[in-house]
Amino acid sequence: MDKSATMATAEQKEKPHFAFLPSPGMGHIIPLFEFAKRLVINHGFHVSFFVITTGASAAQNELFLSDNLPAGFHAVEIPPVENISSFFTDDMRVVTRLSIIVRESLKQYLSSLLIKHRPKALIIDLFCTDAFEICKEVSIPVHSFFTASTLLMAFSLYLPTLDREVNGEFVDLPQHIQTPGCNPICPHDLLDQVKDRKNDEYKWYLLHVSRLPLAAGIFVNSWDDLEPVTLQALKENSFFQNIPIPPIHTIGPLIKQDEVITEKDAEILAWLDNQPPDSVLFVVFGSGGTLTSEQLTELAWGLEMSHQRFILVARKPSDASASAAFFNVGSDEDDPLMYLPEGFAKKTEGRGLVVPSWAPQVAILNHPSTGAFLSHCGWNSTLESVVHGVPMIAWPLYAEQRMNATFLTEEVGVTIKFPVVPGEELISRKEIEKMVRIVMEGEKGMAMRRRAQELKESAKIALNNGGSSDDSLCRVVQFWKSDQSLCS
């Protein structure tokens, strides 16, 4: 072996070696994926990225087929769990399914993977907390990456206390729920997982969040200017006197950076190139969101009545669950027009574009012709919209999306949301037309766009050298590098 090869080997051995473990689902994988790449590219780490293949969607599989993975980033597949469907029942909800998939995958494979790859620490997301016990047995510290808002994290840290102190259902409480030091939460806006305390979904969620204090540290995908009230409450910790909170590290906004543009994607972007600036409404409900047949029809006619330009990502409707596409996003290649009302395509020809299932979201939000985003308000989509200076119309479907929608409307000022009408689930075409016109044509829409541009600049500053998020991550990296036990 020549001298240069010997030096390279020695240098590789000195790199801190960390492993990442996200649960299935693009909303969980993408932020950990971007965090891992940042450690490799910007800080010289070696990363093993464990990928749970059980329940993987087509979009997840495509992410790791990319040739753009940096040197030092190694995707490691966790083999599928055999007969996983035998653990499921027809009425089982998403978090319960996720938790079972993760538990069985880790039970069968994590110990052997840790022994084989020997990382010095493991970074997990919220639904991988079974890793705490496994890593304790092999003396590997675990850090948590909370991939949703810090507002939800604060509530989640407080949830075990609420569970002990409150009788009955949280949604039946007559007053708002006051997480210490944070702005109050309307019971209607609570995440779905805590709305039925008798359901396994609640029990799993409570189990996961009750383990958060076991983490060596918690990373959050946010920054100081976006969530100042909640971050101050968490960092000061004086309001959470009886709750042991690990160190909180704000490192966001981390959003998808590299997007493979297919031939179909290029056609979408070429269509956008021919539209005026800020004139197109982008309509999509995240990686797992679906509408009912009736609601999709109302949405279509609401868009038509607004006379605005739009891109609509149409997905096979489901009358059973708003999260029906969670485990198969990217696999629906049917003609999207077959789900839409007859005559819709002809009436919107030239100003509307309908695409099936999946679209290059980051590229569309970054395009100068995109003027607003009709979104489910999942946290990844929220950050992508804010980072590109695009205001939103909130259409939350499940999980914590209602909490996000209210926060973005009332505290941040980049979103409007449909009014809640008790007993009415269906949003009418007239209401959709009205909201679209407000954002695309009205003074309120212009004010939201200005606020979104302010946050776009704020996000850029936070991530630049010396910015708040960059500084937060650099301090952690310096600590890790100074700790010789974390070097391979």
Coordinates of C-alpha atoms in Angstrom, one line a residue:
M1 CA 0.0 0.0 0.0
D2 CA 1.4 3.4 -0.9
K3 CA 1.8 6.3 1.5
S4 CA -1.2 8.3 0.3
A5 CA -3.5 5.2 0.7
T6 CA -2.2 4.7 4.2
M7 CA -2.9 8.3 5.1
A8 CA -6.5 8.1 3.6
T9 CA -7.2 5.0 5.7
A10 CA -6.0 6.7 8.8
E11 CA -8.0 9.8 8.1
Q12 CA -11.2 7.7 7.6
K13 CA -10.6 6.0 10.9
E14 CA -10.5 9.3 12.7
K15 CA -13.9 10.4 11.4
P16 CA -16.8 10.3 13.9
H17 CA -19.1 7.5 12.9
F18 CA -22.8 8.0 13.6
A19 CA -25.9 5.9 12.5
F20 CA -29.3 7.3 11.6
L21 CA -32.6 5.4 12.0
P22 CA -35.8 6.9 10.7
S23 CA -39.2 5.2 10.7
P24 CA -40.9 4.5 7.3
G25 CA -42.6 7.5 5.6
M26 CA -41.1 10.3 3.6
G27 CA -41.9 12.9 6.3
H28 CA -39.7 11.0 8.7
I29 CA -36.9 10.0 6.3
I30 CA -36.2 13.2 4.5
P31 CA -35.2 15.4 7.4
L32 CA -32.9 12.7 8.9
F33 CA -31.5 12.1 5.4
E34 CA -30.7 15.8 5.0
F35 CA -29.2 16.0 8.5
A36 CA -27.0 13.0 7.8
K37 CA -25.8 14.5 4.5
R38 CA -24.9 17.7 6.3
L39 CA -22.8 15.9 8.9
V40 CA -21.0 14.0 6.0
I41 CA -20.5 17.0 3.6
N42 CA -20.0 19.9 6.0
H43 CA -18.4 18.2 9.0
G44 CA -16.5 15.2 7.8
F45 CA -18.5 12.5 9.5
H46 CA -19.0 8.9 8.4
V47 CA -22.7 7.9 8.5
S48 CA -24.5 4.6 8.3
F49 CA -28.1 5.3 7.4
F50 CA -30.4 2.4 8.5
V51 CA -33.4 2.1 6.2
I52 CA -36.4 0.1 7.3
T53 CA -37.7 -1.6 4.2
T54 CA -40.8 -3.1 5.6
G55 CA -43.7 -0.9 4.5
A56 CA -41.4 1.1 2.2
S57 CA -43.1 3.2 -0.5
A58 CA -42.0 3.6 -4.0
A59 CA -40.9 7.1 -3.3
Q60 CA -38.7 5.9 -0.4
N61 CA -37.0 3.3 -2.5
E62 CA -36.3 5.9 -5.2
L63 CA -34.6 8.2 -2.7
F64 CA -31.8 5.7 -2.0
L65 CA -31.3 4.7 -5.6
S66 CA -29.8 8.1 -6.3
D67 CA -26.2 8.2 -7.5
N68 CA -25.8 11.6 -5.6
L69 CA -25.1 10.1 -2.2
P70 CA -21.9 11.6 -0.9
A71 CA -18.8 9.6 0.0
G72 CA -19.0 8.6 3.6
F73 CA -22.8 8.2 3.5
H74 CA -23.8 4.5 3.5
A75 CA -27.4 3.4 3.2
V76 CA -27.9 0.1 5.0
E77 CA -31.2 -1.7 4.4
I78 CA -32.9 -3.5 7.3
P79 CA -34.4 -6.6 5.7
P80 CA -38.2 -6.9 5.5
V81 CA -40.0 -8.5 8.4
E82 CA -41.7 -11.7 7.3
N83 CA -45.5 -12.0 7.7
I84 CA -45.7 -8.4 9.0
S85 CA -49.4 -8.3 7.9
S86 CA -50.2 -10.9 10.6
F87 CA -49.6 -8.2 13.2
F88 CA -52.2 -5.9 11.7
T89 CA -55.9 -5.5 11.9
D90 CA -58.1 -3.7 9.4
D91 CA -58.9 -0.8 11.8
M92 CA -55.3 -0.2 12.8
R93 CA -54.2 3.4 12.4
V94 CA -50.9 4.7 10.9
V95 CA -48.9 5.3 14.1
T96 CA -49.8 1.9 15.4
R97 CA -48.7 0.2 12.1
L98 CA -45.5 2.2 12.1
S99 CA -44.7 1.4 15.6
I100 CA -45.2 -2.3 15.0
I101 CA -43.1 -2.3 11.8
V102 CA -40.3 -0.5 13.6
R103 CA -40.5 -2.7 16.7
E104 CA -40.3 -5.9 14.8
S105 CA -37.6 -4.6 12.5
L106 CA -35.4 -3.5 15.4
K107 CA -36.1 -6.6 17.5
Q108 CA -34.9 -8.8 14.7
Y109 CA -32.0 -6.8 13.2
L110 CA -30.8 -3.7 15.1
S111 CA -28.4 -5.4 17.6
S112 CA -26.6 -7.2 14.8
L113 CA -26.4 -4.0 12.7
L114 CA -25.0 -2.0 15.5
I115 CA -22.4 -4.7 16.2
K116 CA -21.5 -5.0 12.5
H117 CA -21.2 -1.2 11.8
R118 CA -20.2 -0.1 15.3
P119 CA -21.4 3.5 15.2
K120 CA -20.5 5.7 18.2
A121 CA -24.0 7.1 18.5
L122 CA -27.5 6.6 17.0
I123 CA -29.9 9.3 15.9
I124 CA -33.6 8.3 15.7
D125 CA -36.9 9.8 15.0
L126 CA -39.9 9.7 17.4
F127 CA -41.3 6.3 16.3
C128 CA -38.0 4.4 16.8
T129 CA -37.8 4.7 20.6
D130 CA -37.5 0.9 21.0
A131 CA -33.9 1.6 20.0
F132 CA -33.2 3.1 23.5
E133 CA -33.4 -0.3 25.2
I134 CA -31.4 -2.0 22.5
C135 CA -28.7 0.7 22.5
K136 CA -28.4 0.6 26.2
E137 CA -27.4 -3.0 26.1
V138 CA -24.5 -2.2 23.8
S139 CA -23.6 1.1 25.4
I140 CA -24.4 3.4 22.4
P141 CA -25.9 6.8 23.2
V142 CA -29.1 7.7 21.4
H143 CA -30.1 11.2 20.2
S144 CA -33.6 12.0 19.0
F145 CA -34.5 14.1 15.9
F146 CA -38.0 15.5 16.4
T147 CA -39.1 15.9 12.8
A148 CA -42.3 17.9 13.5
S149 CA -42.7 21.4 15.0
T150 CA -41.3 22.3 18.4
L151 CA -44.8 23.3 19.4
L152 CA -45.8 19.6 19.0
M153 CA -42.6 18.6 20.8
A154 CA -43.4 20.8 23.8
F155 CA -46.9 19.3 24.0
S156 CA -45.5 15.8 23.6
L157 CA -43.1 16.3 26.5
Y158 CA -46.0 17.5 28.6
L159 CA -48.3 14.7 27.5
P160 CA -47.3 12.2 30.3
T161 CA -48.2 14.9 32.8
L162 CA -51.5 15.5 31.2
D163 CA -52.1 11.8 31.1
R164 CA -51.7 11.6 34.8
E165 CA -53.7 14.7 35.7
V166 CA -56.6 14.8 33.3
N167 CA -59.6 12.4 33.5
G168 CA -61.6 11.7 30.3
E169 CA -60.8 12.8 26.8
F170 CA -58.7 15.9 26.1
V171 CA -61.0 16.9 23.3
D172 CA -63.8 17.2 25.8
L173 CA -62.0 19.8 27.9
P174 CA -64.0 23.1 28.1
Q175 CA -60.8 25.2 27.9
H176 CA -57.7 25.4 25.8
I177 CA -54.8 23.2 26.8
Q178 CA -51.9 25.1 28.2
T179 CA -48.5 23.6 27.6
P180 CA -46.2 25.4 30.1
G181 CA -44.7 28.5 28.6
C182 CA -46.3 28.0 25.2
N183 CA -49.4 29.4 23.5
P184 CA -52.6 27.5 24.4
I185 CA -53.9 24.8 22.0
C186 CA -57.6 24.4 21.1
P187 CA -58.8 20.8 21.8
H188 CA -60.1 20.6 18.3
D189 CA -56.6 21.2 16.9
L190 CA -55.0 18.4 18.9
L191 CA -53.2 15.8 16.9
D192 CA -55.3 12.8 16.1
Q193 CA -53.2 10.4 18.1
V194 CA -54.4 11.9 21.4
K195 CA -58.1 12.3 20.6
D196 CA -59.1 8.8 21.7
R197 CA -57.2 7.7 24.8
K198 CA -58.7 4.2 24.6
N199 CA -57.2 3.5 21.2
D200 CA -53.9 1.8 20.7
E201 CA -52.8 4.8 18.7
Y202 CA -52.8 7.0 21.8
K203 CA -51.0 4.3 23.9
W204 CA -48.2 4.0 21.3
Y205 CA -47.8 7.8 21.0
L206 CA -47.7 8.2 24.8
L207 CA -45.1 5.4 25.0
H208 CA -42.8 7.1 22.4
V209 CA -43.0 10.6 23.9
S210 CA -42.5 9.3 27.4
R211 CA -39.1 8.1 26.3
L212 CA -37.9 11.4 24.9
P213 CA -36.2 12.3 28.2
L214 CA -33.9 9.3 27.7
A215 CA -32.2 11.0 24.7
A216 CA -28.7 12.4 25.0
G217 CA -30.1 15.4 23.1
I218 CA -33.0 16.4 20.9
F219 CA -32.6 18.0 17.5
V220 CA -35.5 20.0 16.1
N221 CA -36.1 21.0 12.5
S222 CA -36.9 24.6 13.2
W223 CA -35.2 27.9 13.9
D224 CA -35.5 30.8 16.4
D225 CA -37.4 33.2 14.3
L226 CA -40.1 30.7 13.3
E227 CA -41.0 29.4 16.8
P228 CA -39.6 31.9 19.3
V229 CA -42.2 31.4 22.1
T230 CA -42.0 27.6 22.2
L231 CA -38.2 27.4 21.8
Q232 CA -37.7 29.9 24.6
A233 CA -40.0 27.8 26.9
L234 CA -38.1 24.6 26.1
K235 CA -34.6 26.1 26.3
E236 CA -35.2 27.9 29.6
N237 CA -36.9 24.8 31.0
S238 CA -38.2 26.7 33.9
F239 CA -41.8 26.0 32.9
F240 CA -41.1 22.2 32.7
Q241 CA -39.8 22.0 36.3
N242 CA -40.7 18.3 36.8
I243 CA -39.9 17.1 33.3
P244 CA -36.3 16.2 32.6
I245 CA -35.6 17.7 29.1
P246 CA -32.4 16.8 27.3
P247 CA -30.5 19.6 25.5
I248 CA -32.5 21.0 22.6
H249 CA -30.6 21.8 19.4
T250 CA -32.3 23.9 16.7
I251 CA -30.8 22.9 13.4
G252 CA -33.5 23.8 10.8
P253 CA -34.9 24.3 8.4
L254 CA -33.6 21.1 6.8
I255 CA -35.5 20.4 3.7
K256 CA -35.0 18.2 0.6
Q257 CA -32.1 19.6 -1.4
D258 CA -31.5 17.2 -4.2
E259 CA -34.5 16.3 -6.3
V260 CA -34.2 13.9 -9.2
I261 CA -36.1 15.5 -12.1
T262 CA -37.7 12.9 -14.4
E263 CA -39.0 13.5 -17.9
K264 CA -42.5 13.9 -16.5
D265 CA -41.3 16.4 -13.9
A266 CA -39.5 18.4 -16.6
E267 CA -42.8 18.7 -18.4
I268 CA -44.4 20.2 -15.3
L269 CA -41.6 22.7 -14.9
A270 CA -41.7 23.6 -18.6
W271 CA -45.4 24.4 -18.1
L272 CA -44.6 26.6 -15.2
D273 CA -42.0 28.4 -17.3
N274 CA -44.8 29.7 -19.5
Q275 CA -46.9 31.1 -16.6
P276 CA -46.6 34.7 -15.1
P277 CA -44.8 35.2 -11.8
D278 CA -46.7 34.3 -8.6
S279 CA -49.7 33.2 -10.7
V280 CA -49.9 29.4 -10.0
L281 CA -51.5 27.7 -7.0
F282 CA -49.8 24.4 -6.2
V283 CA -52.2 21.8 -4.7
V284 CA -51.0 18.7 -3.0
F285 CA -51.7 16.9 0.3
G286 CA -48.3 15.5 1.2
S287 CA -46.8 12.1 0.9
G288 CA -49.8 10.3 2.5
G289 CA -52.8 12.5 2.2
T290 CA -56.0 11.6 0.4
L291 CA -59.4 13.1 0.0
T292 CA -62.8 11.5 -0.2
S293 CA -64.4 11.2 -3.6
E294 CA -67.0 13.9 -2.8
Q295 CA -64.3 16.2 -1.4
L296 CA -62.1 15.8 -4.4
T297 CA -65.0 16.8 -6.6
E298 CA -65.6 19.9 -4.5
L299 CA -61.9 20.8 -4.7
A300 CA -61.9 20.4 -8.5
W301 CA -64.9 22.7 -9.0
G302 CA -63.6 25.2 -6.5
L303 CA -60.4 25.5 -8.5
E304 CA -62.3 25.8 -11.7
M305 CA -64.6 28.5 -10.2
S306 CA -61.6 30.6 -8.9
H307 CA -60.3 31.0 -12.5
Q308 CA -56.8 30.8 -11.2
R309 CA -53.9 28.9 -12.6
F310 CA -53.1 25.7 -10.7
I311 CA -51.1 22.5 -10.5
L312 CA -53.2 19.7 -8.9
V313 CA -51.6 16.5 -7.7
A314 CA -54.5 14.1 -8.0
R315 CA -54.4 10.9 -6.0
K316 CA -56.9 8.0 -5.9
P317 CA -59.6 9.1 -3.4
S318 CA -60.3 7.2 -0.3
D319 CA -63.5 7.3 1.7
A320 CA -61.9 5.3 4.5
S321 CA -58.9 7.3 5.6
A322 CA -57.2 10.7 5.0
S323 CA -53.8 9.0 5.3
A324 CA -54.6 6.1 2.9
A325 CA -51.6 6.8 0.7
F326 CA -49.0 6.8 3.5
F327 CA -47.4 3.5 2.7
N328 CA -47.7 3.6 -1.1
V329 CA -46.9 7.1 -2.1
G330 CA -45.3 7.3 -5.5
S331 CA -46.9 4.1 -6.8
D332 CA -50.2 5.4 -8.2
E333 CA -49.6 5.9 -11.9
D334 CA -53.3 5.9 -13.0
D335 CA -54.6 8.7 -15.2
P336 CA -55.4 11.4 -12.6
L337 CA -58.3 12.7 -14.6
M338 CA -60.3 9.5 -13.9
Y339 CA -60.7 10.7 -10.3
L340 CA -62.0 14.1 -11.3
P341 CA -65.5 15.2 -12.3
E342 CA -66.5 15.0 -16.0
G343 CA -65.9 18.2 -17.9
F344 CA -63.3 19.5 -15.4
A345 CA -60.3 19.0 -17.7
K346 CA -62.0 20.9 -20.6
K347 CA -63.1 23.8 -18.5
T348 CA -59.6 24.3 -17.0
E349 CA -57.6 23.6 -20.1
G350 CA -54.7 26.0 -20.5
R351 CA -54.7 27.2 -16.9
G352 CA -54.7 24.0 -15.0
L353 CA -52.3 21.1 -14.9
V354 CA -53.2 17.7 -13.3
V355 CA -50.5 15.2 -12.4
P356 CA -50.7 11.8 -10.8
S357 CA -49.8 11.0 -7.2
W358 CA -46.4 12.7 -6.9
A359 CA -44.7 15.9 -8.1
P360 CA -41.3 17.6 -7.7
Q361 CA -42.5 19.7 -4.8
V362 CA -39.3 21.5 -4.0
A363 CA -38.7 22.5 -7.6
I364 CA -42.3 23.7 -8.0
L365 CA -42.2 25.7 -4.8
N366 CA -38.9 27.2 -5.9
H367 CA -40.3 28.3 -9.3
P368 CA -41.0 32.0 -9.7
S369 CA -44.4 31.3 -11.2
T370 CA -45.7 29.6 -8.0
G371 CA -47.7 32.1 -6.0
A372 CA -49.3 29.9 -3.3
F373 CA -49.5 26.4 -1.9
L374 CA -52.7 24.7 -0.9
S375 CA -51.2 22.3 1.6
H376 CA -52.0 19.7 4.3
C377 CA -49.5 21.6 6.5
G378 CA -47.3 18.6 7.3
W379 CA -44.1 20.0 8.8
N380 CA -41.8 19.1 5.9
S381 CA -44.1 20.7 3.4
T382 CA -44.5 23.7 5.7
L383 CA -40.7 24.3 5.9
E384 CA -40.3 23.8 2.1
S385 CA -43.0 26.4 1.5
V386 CA -41.5 28.9 4.0
V387 CA -38.0 28.4 2.8
H388 CA -39.1 29.3 -0.7
G389 CA -41.2 32.3 0.4
V390 CA -44.6 30.8 -0.6
P391 CA -47.7 31.5 1.4
M392 CA -50.2 28.7 2.2
I393 CA -53.8 27.8 2.3
A394 CA -54.1 25.3 5.1
W395 CA -56.1 22.1 4.5
P396 CA -55.0 19.8 7.4
L397 CA -56.0 16.1 7.1
Y398 CA -54.5 14.1 9.9
A399 CA -51.8 13.8 12.6
E400 CA -50.7 17.2 14.0
Q401 CA -51.6 19.1 10.8
R402 CA -54.4 21.1 12.5
M403 CA -52.0 22.3 15.2
N404 CA -49.6 23.4 12.4
A405 CA -52.3 25.2 10.5
T406 CA -53.5 27.2 13.5
F407 CA -49.9 28.1 14.5
L408 CA -49.0 29.2 10.9
T409 CA -52.2 31.3 10.7
E410 CA -52.4 32.9 14.1
E411 CA -48.7 33.2 15.1
V412 CA -46.6 33.2 11.9
G413 CA -48.9 34.9 9.5
V414 CA -48.1 32.9 6.3
T415 CA -51.2 30.9 6.1
I416 CA -55.0 31.1 6.0
K417 CA -57.2 28.2 7.0
F418 CA -60.7 27.2 6.2
P419 CA -63.2 28.1 9.0
V420 CA -64.3 25.2 11.2
V421 CA -68.0 24.5 11.0
P422 CA -69.0 22.1 13.7
G423 CA -70.6 19.0 12.3
E424 CA -69.5 19.8 8.7
E425 CA -66.5 17.9 7.4
L426 CA -67.0 18.8 3.7
I427 CA -65.4 22.0 2.4
S428 CA -67.7 23.4 -0.3
R429 CA -66.5 24.5 -3.7
K430 CA -67.7 28.1 -3.0
E431 CA -65.5 28.2 0.1
I432 CA -62.6 26.8 -1.8
E433 CA -63.1 29.4 -4.6
K434 CA -63.2 32.2 -2.0
M435 CA -60.0 31.1 -0.2
V436 CA -58.1 30.7 -3.4
R437 CA -59.1 34.2 -4.6
I438 CA -58.1 35.7 -1.2
V439 CA -54.6 34.4 -1.5
M440 CA -54.0 34.7 -5.2
E441 CA -55.7 38.1 -5.7
G442 CA -56.4 39.9 -2.4
E443 CA -54.5 42.3 -0.1
K444 CA -54.3 39.6 2.5
G445 CA -52.6 37.3 0.1
M446 CA -50.0 40.0 -0.7
A447 CA -49.4 40.5 3.0
M448 CA -48.9 36.8 3.5
R449 CA -46.5 36.7 0.6
R450 CA -44.4 39.5 2.1
R451 CA -44.3 37.7 5.4
A452 CA -43.2 34.5 3.7
Q453 CA -40.4 36.4 2.0
E454 CA -39.3 37.7 5.3
L455 CA -39.1 34.2 6.7
K456 CA -37.3 33.0 3.6
E457 CA -34.5 35.4 4.3
S458 CA -34.6 34.5 8.0
A459 CA -34.2 30.8 7.2
K460 CA -31.3 31.5 4.9
I461 CA -29.5 33.5 7.6
A462 CA -30.2 30.8 10.2
L463 CA -28.4 28.2 8.1
N464 CA -25.5 30.4 6.9
N465 CA -22.2 30.4 8.6
G466 CA -22.7 32.1 12.0
G467 CA -26.5 31.8 11.8
S468 CA -28.5 30.5 14.8
S469 CA -29.1 27.0 13.4
D470 CA -25.6 26.7 11.9
D471 CA -24.1 27.8 15.3
S472 CA -26.3 25.3 17.2
L473 CA -25.2 22.4 15.1
C474 CA -21.5 23.4 15.0
R475 CA -21.4 23.5 18.8
V476 CA -22.7 19.9 19.0
V477 CA -20.3 18.8 16.3
Q478 CA -17.4 20.4 18.1
F479 CA -18.4 18.6 21.3
W480 CA -18.6 15.3 19.4
K481 CA -15.3 15.8 17.8
S482 CA -13.6 16.7 21.1
D483 CA -14.9 13.5 22.7
Q484 CA -12.4 10.9 21.6
S485 CA -14.9 8.1 22.4
L486 CA -17.0 9.2 19.4
C487 CA -14.2 8.8 16.9
S488 CA -13.9 5.5 15.0

